PDB file of C-alpha atoms and ligand atoms in Angstrom:
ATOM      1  CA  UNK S   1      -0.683  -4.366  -1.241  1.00  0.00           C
ATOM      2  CA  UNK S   2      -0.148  -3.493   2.184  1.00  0.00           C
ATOM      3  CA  UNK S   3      -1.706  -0.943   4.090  1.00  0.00           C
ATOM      4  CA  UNK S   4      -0.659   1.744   6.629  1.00  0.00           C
ATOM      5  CA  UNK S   5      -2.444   4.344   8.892  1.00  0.00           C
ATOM      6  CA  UNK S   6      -0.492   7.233   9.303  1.00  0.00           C
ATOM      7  CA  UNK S   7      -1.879   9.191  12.836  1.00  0.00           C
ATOM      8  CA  UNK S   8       0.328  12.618  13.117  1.00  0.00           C
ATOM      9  CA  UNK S   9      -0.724  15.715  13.694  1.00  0.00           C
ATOM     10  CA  UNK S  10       2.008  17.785  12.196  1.00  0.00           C
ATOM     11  CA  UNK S  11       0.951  17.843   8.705  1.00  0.00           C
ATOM     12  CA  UNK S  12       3.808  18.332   6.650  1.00  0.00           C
ATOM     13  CA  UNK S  13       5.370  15.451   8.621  1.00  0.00           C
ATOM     14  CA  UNK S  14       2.590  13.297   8.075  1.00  0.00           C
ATOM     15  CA  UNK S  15       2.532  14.126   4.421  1.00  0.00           C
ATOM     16  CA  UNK S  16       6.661  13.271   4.006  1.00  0.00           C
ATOM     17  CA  UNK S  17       5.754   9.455   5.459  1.00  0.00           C
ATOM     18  CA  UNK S  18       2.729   9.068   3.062  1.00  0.00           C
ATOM     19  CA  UNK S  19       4.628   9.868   0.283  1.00  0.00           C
ATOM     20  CA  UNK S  20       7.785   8.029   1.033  1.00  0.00           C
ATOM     21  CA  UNK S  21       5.126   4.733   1.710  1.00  0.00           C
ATOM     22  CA  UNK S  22       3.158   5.565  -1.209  1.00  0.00           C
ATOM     23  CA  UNK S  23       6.717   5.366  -3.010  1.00  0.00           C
ATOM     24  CA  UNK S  24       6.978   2.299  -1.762  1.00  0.00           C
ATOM     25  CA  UNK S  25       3.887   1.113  -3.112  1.00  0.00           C
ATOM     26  CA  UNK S  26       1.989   0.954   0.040  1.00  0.00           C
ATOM     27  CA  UNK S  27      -1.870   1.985   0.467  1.00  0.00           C
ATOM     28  CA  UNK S  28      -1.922   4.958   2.842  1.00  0.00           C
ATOM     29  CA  UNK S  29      -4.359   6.320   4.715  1.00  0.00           C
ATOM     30  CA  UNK S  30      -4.334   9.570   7.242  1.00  0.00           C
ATOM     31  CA  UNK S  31      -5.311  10.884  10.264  1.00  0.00           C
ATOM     32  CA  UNK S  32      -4.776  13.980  12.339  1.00  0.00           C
ATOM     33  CA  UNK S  33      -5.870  13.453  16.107  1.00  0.00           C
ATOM     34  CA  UNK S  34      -6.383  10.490  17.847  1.00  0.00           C
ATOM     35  CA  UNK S  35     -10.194   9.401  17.916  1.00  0.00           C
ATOM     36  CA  UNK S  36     -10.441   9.875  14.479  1.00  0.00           C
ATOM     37  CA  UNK S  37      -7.225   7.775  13.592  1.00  0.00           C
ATOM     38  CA  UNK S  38      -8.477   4.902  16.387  1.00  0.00           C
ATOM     39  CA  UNK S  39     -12.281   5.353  14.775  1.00  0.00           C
ATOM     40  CA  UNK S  40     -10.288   4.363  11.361  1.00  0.00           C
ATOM     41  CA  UNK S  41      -7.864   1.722  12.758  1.00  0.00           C
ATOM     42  CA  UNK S  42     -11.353  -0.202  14.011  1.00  0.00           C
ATOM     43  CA  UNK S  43     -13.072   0.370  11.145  1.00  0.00           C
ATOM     44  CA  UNK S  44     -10.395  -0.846   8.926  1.00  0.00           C
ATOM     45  CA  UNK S  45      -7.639  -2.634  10.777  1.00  0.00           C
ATOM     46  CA  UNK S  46      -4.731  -1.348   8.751  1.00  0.00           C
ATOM     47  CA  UNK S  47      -1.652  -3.779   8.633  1.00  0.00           C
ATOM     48  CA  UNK S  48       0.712  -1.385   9.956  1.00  0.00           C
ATOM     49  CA  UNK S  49      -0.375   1.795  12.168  1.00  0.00           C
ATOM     50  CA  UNK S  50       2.575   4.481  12.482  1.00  0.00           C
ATOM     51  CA  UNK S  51       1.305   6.358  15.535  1.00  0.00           C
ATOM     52  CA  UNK S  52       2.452   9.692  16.955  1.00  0.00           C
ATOM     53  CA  UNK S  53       2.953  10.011  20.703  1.00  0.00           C
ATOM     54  CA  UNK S  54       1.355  13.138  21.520  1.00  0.00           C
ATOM     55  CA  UNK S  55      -1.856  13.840  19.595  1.00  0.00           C
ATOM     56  CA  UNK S  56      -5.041  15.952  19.987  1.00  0.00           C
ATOM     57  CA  UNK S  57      -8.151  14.333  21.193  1.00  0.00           C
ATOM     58  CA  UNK S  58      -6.759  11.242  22.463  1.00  0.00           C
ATOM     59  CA  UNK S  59      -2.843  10.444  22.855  1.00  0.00           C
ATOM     60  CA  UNK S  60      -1.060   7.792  21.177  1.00  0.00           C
ATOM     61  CA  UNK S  61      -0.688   5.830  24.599  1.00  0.00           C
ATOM     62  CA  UNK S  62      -4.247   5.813  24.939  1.00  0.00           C
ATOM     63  CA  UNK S  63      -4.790   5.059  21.447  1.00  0.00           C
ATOM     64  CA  UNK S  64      -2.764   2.061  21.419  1.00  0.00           C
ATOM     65  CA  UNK S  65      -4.523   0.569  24.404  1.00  0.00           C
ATOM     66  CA  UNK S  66      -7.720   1.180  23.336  1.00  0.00           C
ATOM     67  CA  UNK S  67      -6.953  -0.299  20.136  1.00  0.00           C
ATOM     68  CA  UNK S  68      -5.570  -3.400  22.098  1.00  0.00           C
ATOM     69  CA  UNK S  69      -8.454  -3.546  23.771  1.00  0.00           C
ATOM     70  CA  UNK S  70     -11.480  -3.204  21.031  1.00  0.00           C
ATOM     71  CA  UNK S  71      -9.736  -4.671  17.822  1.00  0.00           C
ATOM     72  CA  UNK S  72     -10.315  -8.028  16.635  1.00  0.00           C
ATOM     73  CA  UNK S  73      -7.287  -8.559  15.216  1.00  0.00           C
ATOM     74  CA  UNK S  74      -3.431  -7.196  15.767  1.00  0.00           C
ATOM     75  CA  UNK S  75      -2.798  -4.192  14.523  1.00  0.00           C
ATOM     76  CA  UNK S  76       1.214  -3.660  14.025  1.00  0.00           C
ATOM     77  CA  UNK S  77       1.901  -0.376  15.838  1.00  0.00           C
ATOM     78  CA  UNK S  78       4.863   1.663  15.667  1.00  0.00           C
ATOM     79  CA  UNK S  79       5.533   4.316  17.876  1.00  0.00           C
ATOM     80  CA  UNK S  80       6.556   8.014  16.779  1.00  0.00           C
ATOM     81  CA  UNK S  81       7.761  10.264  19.279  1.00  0.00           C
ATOM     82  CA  UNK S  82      10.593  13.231  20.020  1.00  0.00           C
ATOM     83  CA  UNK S  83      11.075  12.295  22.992  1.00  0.00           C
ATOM     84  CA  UNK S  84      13.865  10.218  24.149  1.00  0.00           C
ATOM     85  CA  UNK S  85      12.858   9.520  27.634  1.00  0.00           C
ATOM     86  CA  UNK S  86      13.019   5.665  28.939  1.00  0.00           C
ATOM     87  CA  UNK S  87       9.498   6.567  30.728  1.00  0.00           C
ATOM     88  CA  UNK S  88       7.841   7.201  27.558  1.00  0.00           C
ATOM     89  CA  UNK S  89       9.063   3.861  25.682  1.00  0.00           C
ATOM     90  CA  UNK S  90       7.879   1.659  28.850  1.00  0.00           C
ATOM     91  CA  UNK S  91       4.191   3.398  28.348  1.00  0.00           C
ATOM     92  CA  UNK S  92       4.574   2.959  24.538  1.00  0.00           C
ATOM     93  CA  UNK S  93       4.985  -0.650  25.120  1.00  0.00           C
ATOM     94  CA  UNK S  94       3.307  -0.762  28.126  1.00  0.00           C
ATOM     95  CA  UNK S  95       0.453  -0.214  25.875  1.00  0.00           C
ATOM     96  CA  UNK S  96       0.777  -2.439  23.622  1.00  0.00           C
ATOM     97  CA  UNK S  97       3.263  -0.668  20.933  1.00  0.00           C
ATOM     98  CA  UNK S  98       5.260  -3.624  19.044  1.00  0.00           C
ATOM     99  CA  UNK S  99       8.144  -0.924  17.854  1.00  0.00           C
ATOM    100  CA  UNK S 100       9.361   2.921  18.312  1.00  0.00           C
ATOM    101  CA  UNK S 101      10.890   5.007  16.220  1.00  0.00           C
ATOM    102  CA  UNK S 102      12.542   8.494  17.534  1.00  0.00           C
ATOM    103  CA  UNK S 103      12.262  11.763  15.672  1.00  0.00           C
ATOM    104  CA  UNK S 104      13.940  12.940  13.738  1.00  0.00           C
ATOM    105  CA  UNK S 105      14.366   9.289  12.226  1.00  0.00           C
ATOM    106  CA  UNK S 106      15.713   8.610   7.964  1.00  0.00           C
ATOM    107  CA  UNK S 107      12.766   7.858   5.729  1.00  0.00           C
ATOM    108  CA  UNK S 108      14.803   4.417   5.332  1.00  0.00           C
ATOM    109  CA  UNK S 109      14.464   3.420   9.162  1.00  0.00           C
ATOM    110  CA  UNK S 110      11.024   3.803   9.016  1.00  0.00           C
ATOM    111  CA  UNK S 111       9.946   1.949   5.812  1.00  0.00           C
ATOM    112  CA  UNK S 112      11.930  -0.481   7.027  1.00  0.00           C
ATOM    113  CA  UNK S 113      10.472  -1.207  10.507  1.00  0.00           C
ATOM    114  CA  UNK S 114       7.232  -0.984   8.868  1.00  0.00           C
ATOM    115  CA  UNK S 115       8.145  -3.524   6.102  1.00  0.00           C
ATOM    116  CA  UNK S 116       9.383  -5.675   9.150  1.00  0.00           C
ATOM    117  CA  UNK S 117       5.913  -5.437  11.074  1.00  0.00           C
ATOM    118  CA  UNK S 118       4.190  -6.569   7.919  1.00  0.00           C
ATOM    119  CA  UNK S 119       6.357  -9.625   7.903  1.00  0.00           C
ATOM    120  CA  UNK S 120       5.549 -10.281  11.292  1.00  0.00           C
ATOM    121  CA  UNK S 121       1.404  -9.377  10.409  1.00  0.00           C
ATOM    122  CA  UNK S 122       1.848 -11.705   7.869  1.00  0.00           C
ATOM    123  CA  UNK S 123       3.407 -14.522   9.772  1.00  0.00           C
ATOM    124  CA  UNK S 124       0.519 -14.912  12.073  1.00  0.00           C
ATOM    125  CA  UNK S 125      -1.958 -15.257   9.179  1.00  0.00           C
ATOM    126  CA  UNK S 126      -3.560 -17.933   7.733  1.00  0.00           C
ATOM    127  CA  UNK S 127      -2.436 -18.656   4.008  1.00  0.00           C
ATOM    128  CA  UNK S 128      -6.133 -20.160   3.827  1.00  0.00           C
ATOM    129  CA  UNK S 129      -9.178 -17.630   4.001  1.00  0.00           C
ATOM    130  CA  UNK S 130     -12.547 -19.314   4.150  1.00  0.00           C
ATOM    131  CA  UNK S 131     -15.320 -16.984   3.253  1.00  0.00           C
ATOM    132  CA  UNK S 132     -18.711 -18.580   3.043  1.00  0.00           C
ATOM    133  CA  UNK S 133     -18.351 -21.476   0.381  1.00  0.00           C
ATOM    134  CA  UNK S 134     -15.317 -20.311  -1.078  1.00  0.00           C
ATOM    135  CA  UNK S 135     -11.784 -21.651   0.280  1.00  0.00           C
ATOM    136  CA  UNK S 136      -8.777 -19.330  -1.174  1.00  0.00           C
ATOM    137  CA  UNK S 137      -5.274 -20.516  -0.820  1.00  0.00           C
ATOM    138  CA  UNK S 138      -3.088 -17.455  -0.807  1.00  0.00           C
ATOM    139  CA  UNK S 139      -0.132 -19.819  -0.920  1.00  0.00           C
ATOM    140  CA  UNK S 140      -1.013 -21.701  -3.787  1.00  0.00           C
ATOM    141  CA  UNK S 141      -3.326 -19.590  -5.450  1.00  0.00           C
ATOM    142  CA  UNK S 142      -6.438 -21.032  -5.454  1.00  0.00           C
ATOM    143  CA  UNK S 143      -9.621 -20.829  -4.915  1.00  0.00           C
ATOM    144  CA  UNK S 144     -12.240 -23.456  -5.015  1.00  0.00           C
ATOM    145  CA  UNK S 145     -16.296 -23.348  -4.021  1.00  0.00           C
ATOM    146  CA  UNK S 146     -17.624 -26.068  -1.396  1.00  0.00           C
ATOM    147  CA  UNK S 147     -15.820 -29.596  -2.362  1.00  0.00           C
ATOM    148  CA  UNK S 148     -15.457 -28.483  -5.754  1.00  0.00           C
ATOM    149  CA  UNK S 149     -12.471 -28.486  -7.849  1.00  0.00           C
ATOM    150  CA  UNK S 150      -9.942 -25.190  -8.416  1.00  0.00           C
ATOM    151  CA  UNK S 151     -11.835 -22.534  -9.883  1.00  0.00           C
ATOM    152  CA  UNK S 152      -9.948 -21.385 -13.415  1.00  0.00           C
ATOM    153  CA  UNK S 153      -9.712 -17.876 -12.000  1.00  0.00           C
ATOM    154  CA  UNK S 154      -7.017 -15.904 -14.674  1.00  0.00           C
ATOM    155  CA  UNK S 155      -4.496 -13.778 -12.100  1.00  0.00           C
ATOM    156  CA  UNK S 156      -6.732 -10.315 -12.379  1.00  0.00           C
ATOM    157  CA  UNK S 157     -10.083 -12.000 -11.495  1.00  0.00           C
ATOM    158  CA  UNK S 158      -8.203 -14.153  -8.874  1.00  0.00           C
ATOM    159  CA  UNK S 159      -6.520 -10.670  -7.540  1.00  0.00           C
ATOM    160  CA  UNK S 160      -9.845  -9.099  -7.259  1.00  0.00           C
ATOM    161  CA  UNK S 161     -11.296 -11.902  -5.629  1.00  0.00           C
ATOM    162  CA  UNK S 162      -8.509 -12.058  -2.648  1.00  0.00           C
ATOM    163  CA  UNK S 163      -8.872  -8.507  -2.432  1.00  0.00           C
ATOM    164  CA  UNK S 164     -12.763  -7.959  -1.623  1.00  0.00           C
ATOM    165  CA  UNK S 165     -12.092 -11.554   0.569  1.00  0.00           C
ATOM    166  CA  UNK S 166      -9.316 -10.079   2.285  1.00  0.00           C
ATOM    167  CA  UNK S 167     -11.363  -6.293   3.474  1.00  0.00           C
ATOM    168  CA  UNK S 168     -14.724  -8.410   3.612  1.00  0.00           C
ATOM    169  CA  UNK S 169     -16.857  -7.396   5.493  1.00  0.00           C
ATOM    170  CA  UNK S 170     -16.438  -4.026   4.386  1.00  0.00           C
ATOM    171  CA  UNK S 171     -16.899  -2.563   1.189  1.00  0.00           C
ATOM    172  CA  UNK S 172     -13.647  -1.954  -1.141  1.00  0.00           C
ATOM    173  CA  UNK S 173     -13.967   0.825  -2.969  1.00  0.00           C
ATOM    174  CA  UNK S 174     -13.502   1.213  -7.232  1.00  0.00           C
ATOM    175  CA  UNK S 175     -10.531   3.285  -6.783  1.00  0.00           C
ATOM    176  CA  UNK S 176      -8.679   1.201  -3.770  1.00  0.00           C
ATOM    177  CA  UNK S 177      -9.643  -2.196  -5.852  1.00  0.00           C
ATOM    178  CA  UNK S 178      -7.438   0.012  -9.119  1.00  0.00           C
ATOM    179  CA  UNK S 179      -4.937   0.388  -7.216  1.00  0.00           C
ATOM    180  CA  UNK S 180      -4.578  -2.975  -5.609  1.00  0.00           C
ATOM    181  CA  UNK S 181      -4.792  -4.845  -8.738  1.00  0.00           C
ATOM    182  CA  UNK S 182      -2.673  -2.041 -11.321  1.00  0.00           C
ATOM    183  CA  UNK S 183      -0.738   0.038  -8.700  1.00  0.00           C
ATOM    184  CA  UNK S 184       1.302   2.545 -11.115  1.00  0.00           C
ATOM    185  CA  UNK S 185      -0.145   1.263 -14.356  1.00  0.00           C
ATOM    186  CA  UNK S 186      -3.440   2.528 -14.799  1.00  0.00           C
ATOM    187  CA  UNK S 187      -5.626   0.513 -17.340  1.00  0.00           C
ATOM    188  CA  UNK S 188      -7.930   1.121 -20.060  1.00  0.00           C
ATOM    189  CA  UNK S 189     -11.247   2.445 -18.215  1.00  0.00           C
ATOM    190  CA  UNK S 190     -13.395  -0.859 -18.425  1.00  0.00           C
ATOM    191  CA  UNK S 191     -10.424  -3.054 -17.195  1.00  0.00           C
ATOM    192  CA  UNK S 192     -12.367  -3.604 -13.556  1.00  0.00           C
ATOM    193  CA  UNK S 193     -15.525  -3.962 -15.016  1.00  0.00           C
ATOM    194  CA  UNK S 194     -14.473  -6.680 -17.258  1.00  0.00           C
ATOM    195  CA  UNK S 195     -12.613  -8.847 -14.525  1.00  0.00           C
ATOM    196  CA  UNK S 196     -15.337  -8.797 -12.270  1.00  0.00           C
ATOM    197  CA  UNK S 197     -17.491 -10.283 -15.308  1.00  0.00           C
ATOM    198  CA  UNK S 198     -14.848 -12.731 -15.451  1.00  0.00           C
ATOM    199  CA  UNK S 199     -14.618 -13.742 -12.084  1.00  0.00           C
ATOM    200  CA  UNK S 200     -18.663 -13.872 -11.715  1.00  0.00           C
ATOM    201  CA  UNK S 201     -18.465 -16.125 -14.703  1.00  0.00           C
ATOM    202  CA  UNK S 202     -16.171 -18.135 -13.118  1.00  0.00           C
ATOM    203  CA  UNK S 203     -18.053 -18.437  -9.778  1.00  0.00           C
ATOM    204  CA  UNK S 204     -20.815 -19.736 -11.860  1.00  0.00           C
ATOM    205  CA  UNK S 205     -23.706 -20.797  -8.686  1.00  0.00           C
ATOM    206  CA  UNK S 206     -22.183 -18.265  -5.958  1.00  0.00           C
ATOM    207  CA  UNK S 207     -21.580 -15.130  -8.361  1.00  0.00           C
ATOM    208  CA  UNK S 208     -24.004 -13.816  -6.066  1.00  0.00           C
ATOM    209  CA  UNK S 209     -21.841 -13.026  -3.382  1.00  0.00           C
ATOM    210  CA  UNK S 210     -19.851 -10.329  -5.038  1.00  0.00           C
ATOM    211  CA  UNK S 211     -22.103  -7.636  -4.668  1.00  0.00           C
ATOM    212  CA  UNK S 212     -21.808  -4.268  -6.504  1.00  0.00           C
ATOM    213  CA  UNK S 213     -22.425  -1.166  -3.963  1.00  0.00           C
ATOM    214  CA  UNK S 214     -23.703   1.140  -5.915  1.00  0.00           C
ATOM    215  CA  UNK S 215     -21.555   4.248  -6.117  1.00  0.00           C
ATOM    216  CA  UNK S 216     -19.498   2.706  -3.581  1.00  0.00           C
ATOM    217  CA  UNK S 217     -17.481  -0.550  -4.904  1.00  0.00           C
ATOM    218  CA  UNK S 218     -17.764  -4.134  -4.140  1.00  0.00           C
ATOM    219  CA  UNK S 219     -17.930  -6.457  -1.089  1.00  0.00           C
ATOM    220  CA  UNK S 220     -18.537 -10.275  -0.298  1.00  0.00           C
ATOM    221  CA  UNK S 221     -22.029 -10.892   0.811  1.00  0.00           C
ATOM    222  CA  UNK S 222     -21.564 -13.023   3.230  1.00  0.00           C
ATOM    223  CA  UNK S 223     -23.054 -13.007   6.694  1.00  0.00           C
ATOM    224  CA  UNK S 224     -21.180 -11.782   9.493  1.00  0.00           C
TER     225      UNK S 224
HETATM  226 CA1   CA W 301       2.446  15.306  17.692  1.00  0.00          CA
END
């Protein structure tokens, strides 16, 4: 599941894009000024970042560079603004923006660019993520531990697994790792706890490394 950052500080506009994403089955997440939405984009680089031009506390322009600047990783950004002035779209990009979209823009336009810069995130990565012994293939769905053979992961445990590999090294929390793995279909309460049994089971020596925060969720524990 892909996720967004929504920074906008005109609330009911920010709360039309989350739900048309949401709708779209993408994970959202919101912020209303500036440090606070590039304090979140650091934190957890999001794999798209819809970003308002002017915003309290610290403009998008400034956002965007500083992001550019302090990130480890790109972070797709598309620009929001209402005005249509050729200045403003040479500092957007002069600061690292990839797109811009003009308000007022169709709900459509701007799921699609997004969908587009997560295409383009996507390109750039790896299929192969290597964390600590294990070695998952994204492309071919595997996993396997040190020179050992494919662990047989079932697709939930194997899910799970990508997921807490693909946020580590933060924490993923019970109710993001729900709706990764089930999106719109809830399941029966003990459904998490009973993959994660499965997929410790199935890591056999390194079950260690998922590691329950209590309260919290899960994360690898790796180094780093
Ligand atoms: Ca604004």
């Amino acid at each position: 599941m892909n996720r967004i950052l929504v920074v906008e500080d005109h609330a009911p506009l920010r709360a039309q894009i989350a739900a048309l994403l949401q709708g779209a089955g993408w994970l959202v997440e919101e912020a209303s000024d500036g440090r606070l939405g590039l304090q979140l984009a650091l934190e957890q680089p999001p794999d798209v970042l819809v970003l308002d031009l002017g915003l309290p506390g610290l403009d998008g322009i400034e956002l965007c560079r500083r992001l550019r600047e302090q990130a480890d990783r790109h972070v797709p950004v598309l620009m929001l603004t209402a005005r249509d002035g050729l200045d403003d779209k040479r500092q957007g990009f002069g600061a690292g923006a990839d797109d811009y979209l003009l308000k007022p823009f169709a709900g459509e336009e701007l799921l699609w660019r997004c969908q587009a810069l997560a295409r383009r995130g996507e390109l750039g990565r790896s299929p192969v993520l290597q964390r600590g012994p294990l070695r998952i293939d994204r492309r071919a769905g595997a996993v396997s531990a040190g020179d050992g053979p494919v662990l047989p992961l079932p697709r939930q445990a194997y899910r799970l697994l990508v997921a807490l590999a693909e946020a580590w090294p933060r924490t993923v929390t019970r109710s993001e790792l729900q709706q990764q793995l089930w999106a719109d279909e809830p399941p029966e309460s003990d459904a998490l706890r009973s993959h994660l049994y499965t997929l410790r089971q199935a890591l056999a020596a390194d079950q260690a490394l998922v590691k329950t925060v209590h309260g919290v969720g899960l994360r690898l524990d790796l180094p780093g």
